């Protein structure tokens, strides 16, 4: 393990790590000398150093030699030779503060802090550091609740807007409110960790959400979602992720970015080769389905992981694809859904 850690690449004001190891060490990253070939992109620093609220994706660790380390993985971690106060300032870059605010809080030179920020490789920064993320969740039944509980545990500070005006499913909530969304909001508030800053609100209809969310998650207890909803999201240029229950499993995806990826209508057009699909779809939209507890947990965890990766890096494996798990297969199956030429969504 120690030999592997010696492979950590380095940035600004760093000399190569001297060590004795039988493992070949990759060339250290030096932002003053561009790397050649495929490593050039990784070597480039945080291009958006001027973003309003940059967010570092990993911890800043203290090393025994007086230096600091960003990240733990062998290939992606970097070693920093910076003062302790600069390292402390880096730890505050959580997407909620500007560089100037952090510099003032830690009483450090803002120029030195910005130079350090711009030297750290961009794969260690959130892709949208200048925009506060927010998630709109449509569905507060069994599937929506499981997703919301896992999502707020993983990202408690990301605002979550709940949309589900229907009465709660029988036996799902101890709380008694007219709508499932209100019940879920109360359940999340009761289960949250103090001081986590949980930000959960409700709205009567999905188009009534305040501002513009980063993404909409559709997790209703229906075998298929209403295509009028997904069509409106495409026309509104709103990214959305689908989580659908099956009688014997669950399907996660696709994550749709209008104009970039395929959409749900693309998938329907692909399935149109089956003459009976349209009739089945019309019935499935009205069919309430509750999968087993382990499939609910599986679907929610897959969605939380890939949604977090998409928000942090701008890409994930669910773009133009679905992950499906059923009792029949006993394992998850990945299906790719390319753009259909007869769909006007503009996906690639």
Coordinates of C-alpha atoms in Angstrom, one line a residue:
X1 CA 0.0 0.0 0.0
X2 CA 2.8 2.4 0.9
X3 CA 4.5 1.6 -2.4
X4 CA 1.3 2.4 -4.3
X5 CA 0.9 5.7 -2.5
X6 CA 4.2 6.8 -3.8
X7 CA 2.7 7.0 -7.2
X8 CA 0.6 10.0 -6.3
X9 CA 1.2 12.7 -8.8
X10 CA 2.1 16.2 -7.7
X11 CA 1.1 19.8 -8.6
X12 CA 2.5 23.3 -8.1
X13 CA 5.6 23.8 -6.1
X14 CA 6.2 20.0 -5.8
X15 CA 9.3 18.0 -6.3
X16 CA 9.1 14.3 -7.4
X17 CA 8.5 11.9 -4.5
X18 CA 11.7 9.9 -3.9
X19 CA 11.1 6.3 -3.0
X20 CA 12.2 2.8 -3.5
X21 CA 9.6 0.6 -5.1
X22 CA 9.3 -2.2 -7.6
X23 CA 6.3 -0.6 -9.0
X24 CA 6.9 1.8 -11.9
X25 CA 6.1 5.4 -10.9
X26 CA 4.2 7.6 -13.4
X27 CA 5.7 11.0 -14.2
X28 CA 4.7 13.6 -11.6
X29 CA 2.3 16.2 -12.7
X30 CA 3.8 19.6 -13.0
X31 CA 1.5 22.4 -14.1
X32 CA 4.4 24.4 -15.4
X33 CA 5.3 21.8 -17.9
X34 CA 2.5 20.4 -20.1
X35 CA 2.3 16.7 -20.2
X36 CA 2.3 14.8 -23.5
X37 CA -0.3 12.5 -25.0
X38 CA -3.4 11.2 -23.1
X39 CA -2.3 12.6 -19.7
X40 CA -2.5 16.2 -20.8
X41 CA -6.2 16.7 -19.8
X42 CA -5.6 15.4 -16.3
X43 CA -2.6 17.6 -15.8
X44 CA -4.6 20.8 -16.6
X45 CA -5.7 22.6 -13.5
X46 CA -9.1 23.8 -12.4
X47 CA -9.9 25.8 -15.5
X48 CA -12.9 27.5 -13.7
X49 CA -10.8 29.0 -11.0
X50 CA -12.9 32.1 -11.4
X51 CA -16.2 30.2 -10.7
X52 CA -18.3 31.7 -8.0
X53 CA -18.4 28.7 -5.6
X54 CA -15.9 26.0 -6.5
X55 CA -16.4 22.6 -4.8
X56 CA -13.6 20.2 -4.1
X57 CA -14.7 16.6 -4.5
X58 CA -12.4 15.0 -2.0
X59 CA -10.7 15.6 1.4
X60 CA -7.4 17.4 1.9
X61 CA -5.2 15.1 3.9
X62 CA -2.1 15.9 6.0
X63 CA 1.0 14.0 5.2
X64 CA 3.7 13.2 7.7
X65 CA 6.3 15.0 5.7
X66 CA 4.7 18.4 6.1
X67 CA 2.9 18.3 2.7
X68 CA -0.8 17.8 2.0
X69 CA -2.6 15.3 -0.2
X70 CA -5.8 15.7 -2.2
X71 CA -7.6 12.4 -2.8
X72 CA -6.7 8.8 -1.9
X73 CA -6.7 6.9 -5.1
X74 CA -3.4 6.1 -6.7
X75 CA -3.9 7.6 -10.1
X76 CA -6.1 10.6 -9.3
X77 CA -4.6 11.8 -6.0
X78 CA -2.2 14.8 -5.9
X79 CA 0.4 16.0 -3.4
X80 CA 0.4 19.6 -2.5
X81 CA 3.3 21.5 -1.0
X82 CA 1.3 24.4 0.6
X83 CA 1.0 26.1 4.0
X84 CA -1.4 24.7 6.6
X85 CA -3.7 27.8 6.3
X86 CA -4.1 27.3 2.5
X87 CA -4.9 23.6 3.1
X88 CA -7.5 24.6 5.7
X89 CA -9.0 27.0 3.2
X90 CA -9.2 24.3 0.6
X91 CA -11.3 22.2 3.0
X92 CA -13.9 24.9 3.0
X93 CA -14.5 24.9 -0.7
X94 CA -17.7 22.9 -0.6
X95 CA -19.7 24.7 -3.3
X96 CA -21.3 27.2 -0.9
X97 CA -18.6 29.8 -0.6
X98 CA -16.6 32.0 -3.0
X99 CA -12.8 32.0 -2.9
X100 CA -12.9 35.5 -1.5
X101 CA -15.2 34.4 1.3
X102 CA -13.0 31.4 2.2
X103 CA -9.8 33.5 2.0
X104 CA -11.4 36.0 4.5
X105 CA -12.6 33.3 6.8
X106 CA -9.1 31.7 7.0
X107 CA -7.2 35.0 6.8
X108 CA -5.1 33.8 3.8
X109 CA -3.9 35.6 0.7
X110 CA -6.7 35.3 -1.9
X111 CA -4.1 35.3 -4.7
X112 CA -2.2 32.4 -3.2
X113 CA -5.4 30.5 -2.6
X114 CA -6.5 31.1 -6.2
X115 CA -3.2 30.0 -7.6
X116 CA -3.5 26.7 -5.6
X117 CA -7.0 26.2 -6.8
X118 CA -6.1 26.6 -10.4
X119 CA -3.2 24.2 -10.0
X120 CA -5.3 21.3 -8.8
X121 CA -6.4 19.0 -11.6
X122 CA -9.9 19.5 -12.8
X123 CA -11.1 15.9 -12.2
X124 CA -11.0 16.7 -8.5
X125 CA -13.5 19.5 -8.8
X126 CA -17.3 19.5 -9.3
X127 CA -18.2 20.2 -12.9
X128 CA -20.7 22.9 -12.0
X129 CA -19.0 24.7 -9.2
X130 CA -20.6 28.0 -10.2
X131 CA -24.2 26.7 -9.9
X132 CA -25.9 25.6 -6.7
X133 CA -27.3 22.1 -7.4
X134 CA -31.0 21.3 -6.7
X135 CA -33.0 18.2 -7.3
X136 CA -36.7 18.0 -8.1
X137 CA -38.3 14.6 -7.2
X138 CA -41.6 13.6 -8.7
X139 CA -43.0 10.7 -6.7
X140 CA -43.2 10.1 -3.0
X141 CA -44.4 6.6 -2.9
X142 CA -42.3 3.5 -2.1
X143 CA -39.8 4.2 -4.8
X144 CA -39.6 7.9 -4.2
X145 CA -39.2 7.6 -0.5
X146 CA -36.4 5.1 -0.8
X147 CA -34.6 7.3 -3.2
X148 CA -35.1 10.4 -1.1
X149 CA -33.8 8.8 2.0
X150 CA -30.6 7.6 0.3
X151 CA -30.1 10.9 -1.6
X152 CA -30.5 13.1 1.5
X153 CA -28.1 10.8 3.4
X154 CA -25.6 11.2 0.6
X155 CA -26.2 14.9 -0.2
X156 CA -28.0 16.5 2.7
X157 CA -27.1 20.1 1.6
X158 CA -28.5 19.7 -1.9
X159 CA -32.0 21.3 -2.0
X160 CA -34.7 18.7 -2.7
X161 CA -38.2 19.7 -4.0
X162 CA -40.8 17.0 -3.6
X163 CA -43.8 16.7 -6.0
X164 CA -46.6 14.3 -5.3
X165 CA -50.1 15.7 -4.5
X166 CA -51.6 12.2 -4.4
X167 CA -52.6 10.7 -1.0
X168 CA -49.8 8.6 0.5
X169 CA -49.9 4.8 -0.1
X170 CA -51.5 2.9 2.8
X171 CA -49.0 1.9 5.5
X172 CA -46.0 3.7 4.0
X173 CA -45.9 6.6 6.4
X174 CA -46.6 7.1 10.1
X175 CA -47.2 10.8 9.4
X176 CA -50.7 11.7 8.4
X177 CA -50.8 14.5 5.8
X178 CA -53.1 14.9 2.8
X179 CA -50.3 14.4 0.2
X180 CA -47.5 11.9 -0.1
X181 CA -45.0 14.7 -0.6
X182 CA -45.9 16.3 2.7
X183 CA -45.6 12.9 4.4
X184 CA -42.2 12.3 2.9
X185 CA -41.0 15.8 3.9
X186 CA -42.0 15.1 7.5
X187 CA -40.3 11.6 7.5
X188 CA -37.1 13.1 6.1
X189 CA -37.1 15.8 8.7
X190 CA -37.5 13.3 11.5
X191 CA -34.7 11.1 10.3
X192 CA -32.1 13.7 9.4
X193 CA -28.9 14.2 11.3
X194 CA -28.9 17.4 13.3
X195 CA -26.9 20.3 11.7
X196 CA -26.9 18.6 8.3
X197 CA -28.8 21.6 6.9
X198 CA -31.4 19.5 5.2
X199 CA -33.3 21.6 2.6
X200 CA -36.5 19.8 1.6
X201 CA -39.6 21.5 0.3
X202 CA -42.8 20.5 -1.4
X203 CA -44.9 21.8 -4.3
X204 CA -48.3 20.9 -5.6
X205 CA -47.3 20.4 -9.2
X206 CA -43.9 19.8 -10.9
X207 CA -44.1 23.0 -13.0
X208 CA -44.6 25.0 -9.8
X209 CA -41.1 24.3 -8.4
X210 CA -39.1 27.5 -7.5
X211 CA -36.3 28.4 -9.8
X212 CA -34.8 25.9 -12.1
X213 CA -33.6 22.6 -10.6
X214 CA -30.4 21.0 -11.9
X215 CA -32.3 17.8 -12.6
X216 CA -35.7 16.2 -12.2
X217 CA -35.9 12.6 -10.8
X218 CA -39.0 10.7 -11.7
X219 CA -39.6 7.9 -9.2
X220 CA -43.3 7.1 -9.2
X221 CA -44.9 3.8 -8.2
X222 CA -46.1 3.2 -11.8
X223 CA -44.7 0.6 -14.2
X224 CA -44.2 3.4 -16.7
X225 CA -44.2 7.2 -16.4
X226 CA -46.5 9.5 -18.3
X227 CA -44.9 10.5 -21.6
X228 CA -46.6 13.9 -21.4
X229 CA -44.4 14.6 -18.4
X230 CA -41.1 13.5 -20.0
X231 CA -42.1 15.2 -23.2
X232 CA -42.6 18.5 -21.3
X233 CA -39.2 18.1 -19.6
X234 CA -37.5 17.6 -23.0
X235 CA -39.2 20.7 -24.4
X236 CA -38.2 22.7 -21.3
X237 CA -34.6 21.5 -21.8
X238 CA -34.7 20.0 -18.3
X239 CA -32.4 17.0 -17.6
X240 CA -34.2 14.1 -16.0
X241 CA -33.5 10.7 -14.5
X242 CA -36.1 7.9 -14.5
X243 CA -36.5 5.2 -11.9
X244 CA -39.2 2.7 -12.7
X245 CA -40.6 -0.3 -10.7
X246 CA -41.2 -3.6 -12.2
X247 CA -43.4 -6.4 -10.8
X248 CA -40.3 -8.5 -10.3
X249 CA -37.5 -5.8 -10.2
X250 CA -36.7 -2.2 -11.1
X251 CA -35.2 -0.2 -14.0
X252 CA -32.9 2.8 -13.4
X253 CA -32.4 5.3 -16.3
X254 CA -32.1 6.7 -18.8
X255 CA -30.6 10.0 -17.6
X256 CA -31.8 12.3 -20.3
X257 CA -30.0 15.5 -21.3
X258 CA -32.2 17.2 -24.0
X259 CA -30.2 17.9 -27.1
X260 CA -27.3 15.8 -25.9
X261 CA -28.5 12.2 -25.1
X262 CA -31.4 10.1 -26.4
X263 CA -34.7 10.6 -24.7
X264 CA -37.6 8.3 -23.6
X265 CA -39.4 8.9 -26.9
X266 CA -36.3 7.5 -28.7
X267 CA -36.6 4.3 -26.6
X268 CA -40.3 4.1 -27.5
X269 CA -39.6 4.5 -31.2
X270 CA -37.0 1.8 -30.9
X271 CA -39.6 -0.5 -29.2
X272 CA -42.2 0.4 -31.8
X273 CA -41.0 -2.6 -33.8
X274 CA -43.2 -4.5 -31.4
X275 CA -46.7 -3.7 -32.6
X276 CA -48.2 -4.3 -29.2
X277 CA -45.9 -2.0 -27.2
X278 CA -48.2 1.1 -27.5
X279 CA -51.1 -0.8 -26.0
X280 CA -48.9 -2.2 -23.2
X281 CA -47.5 1.3 -22.5
X282 CA -50.9 2.8 -22.1
X283 CA -51.8 0.2 -19.5
X284 CA -48.4 0.4 -17.7
X285 CA -48.7 4.1 -17.1
X286 CA -51.8 3.4 -14.9
X287 CA -50.5 0.3 -13.2
X288 CA -49.2 0.8 -9.6
X289 CA -46.2 -1.5 -8.9
X290 CA -44.3 -2.0 -5.6
X291 CA -41.1 -4.0 -6.0
X292 CA -39.4 -6.1 -3.2
X293 CA -37.5 -4.2 -0.6
X294 CA -34.1 -5.3 -2.0
X295 CA -35.0 -4.1 -5.5
X296 CA -36.2 -0.8 -4.0
X297 CA -32.9 -0.4 -2.2
X298 CA -30.9 -1.5 -5.3
X299 CA -32.7 1.0 -7.6
X300 CA -32.3 3.9 -5.2
X301 CA -28.6 3.2 -4.6
X302 CA -27.8 2.9 -8.3
X303 CA -29.7 6.2 -9.0
X304 CA -28.0 8.0 -6.1
X305 CA -24.5 6.9 -7.2
X306 CA -24.9 7.8 -10.8
X307 CA -26.8 11.1 -10.2
X308 CA -24.0 12.1 -7.8
X309 CA -21.4 11.3 -10.4
X310 CA -23.4 13.2 -13.1
X311 CA -23.7 16.3 -10.8
X312 CA -20.0 16.1 -9.9
X313 CA -18.4 15.3 -13.3
X314 CA -21.1 16.0 -15.9
X315 CA -21.4 12.4 -17.1
X316 CA -22.4 9.0 -15.9
X317 CA -23.2 5.5 -17.2
X318 CA -27.0 6.1 -17.3
X319 CA -26.9 8.6 -20.1
X320 CA -28.6 6.9 -23.0
X321 CA -28.8 3.7 -21.0
X322 CA -30.8 1.8 -18.4
X323 CA -29.8 -0.6 -15.7
X324 CA -32.3 -3.3 -15.0
X325 CA -32.5 -5.9 -12.3
X326 CA -35.2 -8.6 -12.0
X327 CA -35.8 -11.8 -10.1
X328 CA -35.7 -13.6 -13.4
X329 CA -32.1 -12.7 -14.3
X330 CA -30.7 -12.4 -10.8
X331 CA -28.3 -9.8 -12.0
X332 CA -28.4 -6.3 -13.5
X333 CA -28.6 -5.9 -17.2
X334 CA -27.4 -2.8 -19.1
X335 CA -29.4 -1.7 -22.1
X336 CA -28.2 1.1 -24.5
X337 CA -30.8 3.4 -26.0
X338 CA -29.3 5.4 -28.9
X339 CA -31.0 8.4 -30.5
X340 CA -33.7 7.5 -32.9
X341 CA -33.6 9.4 -36.2
X342 CA -37.4 9.9 -36.2
X343 CA -37.3 11.7 -32.8
X344 CA -37.0 15.4 -32.7
X345 CA -35.2 15.6 -29.4
X346 CA -31.8 16.4 -31.0
X347 CA -29.9 13.8 -29.0
X348 CA -26.7 12.3 -30.4

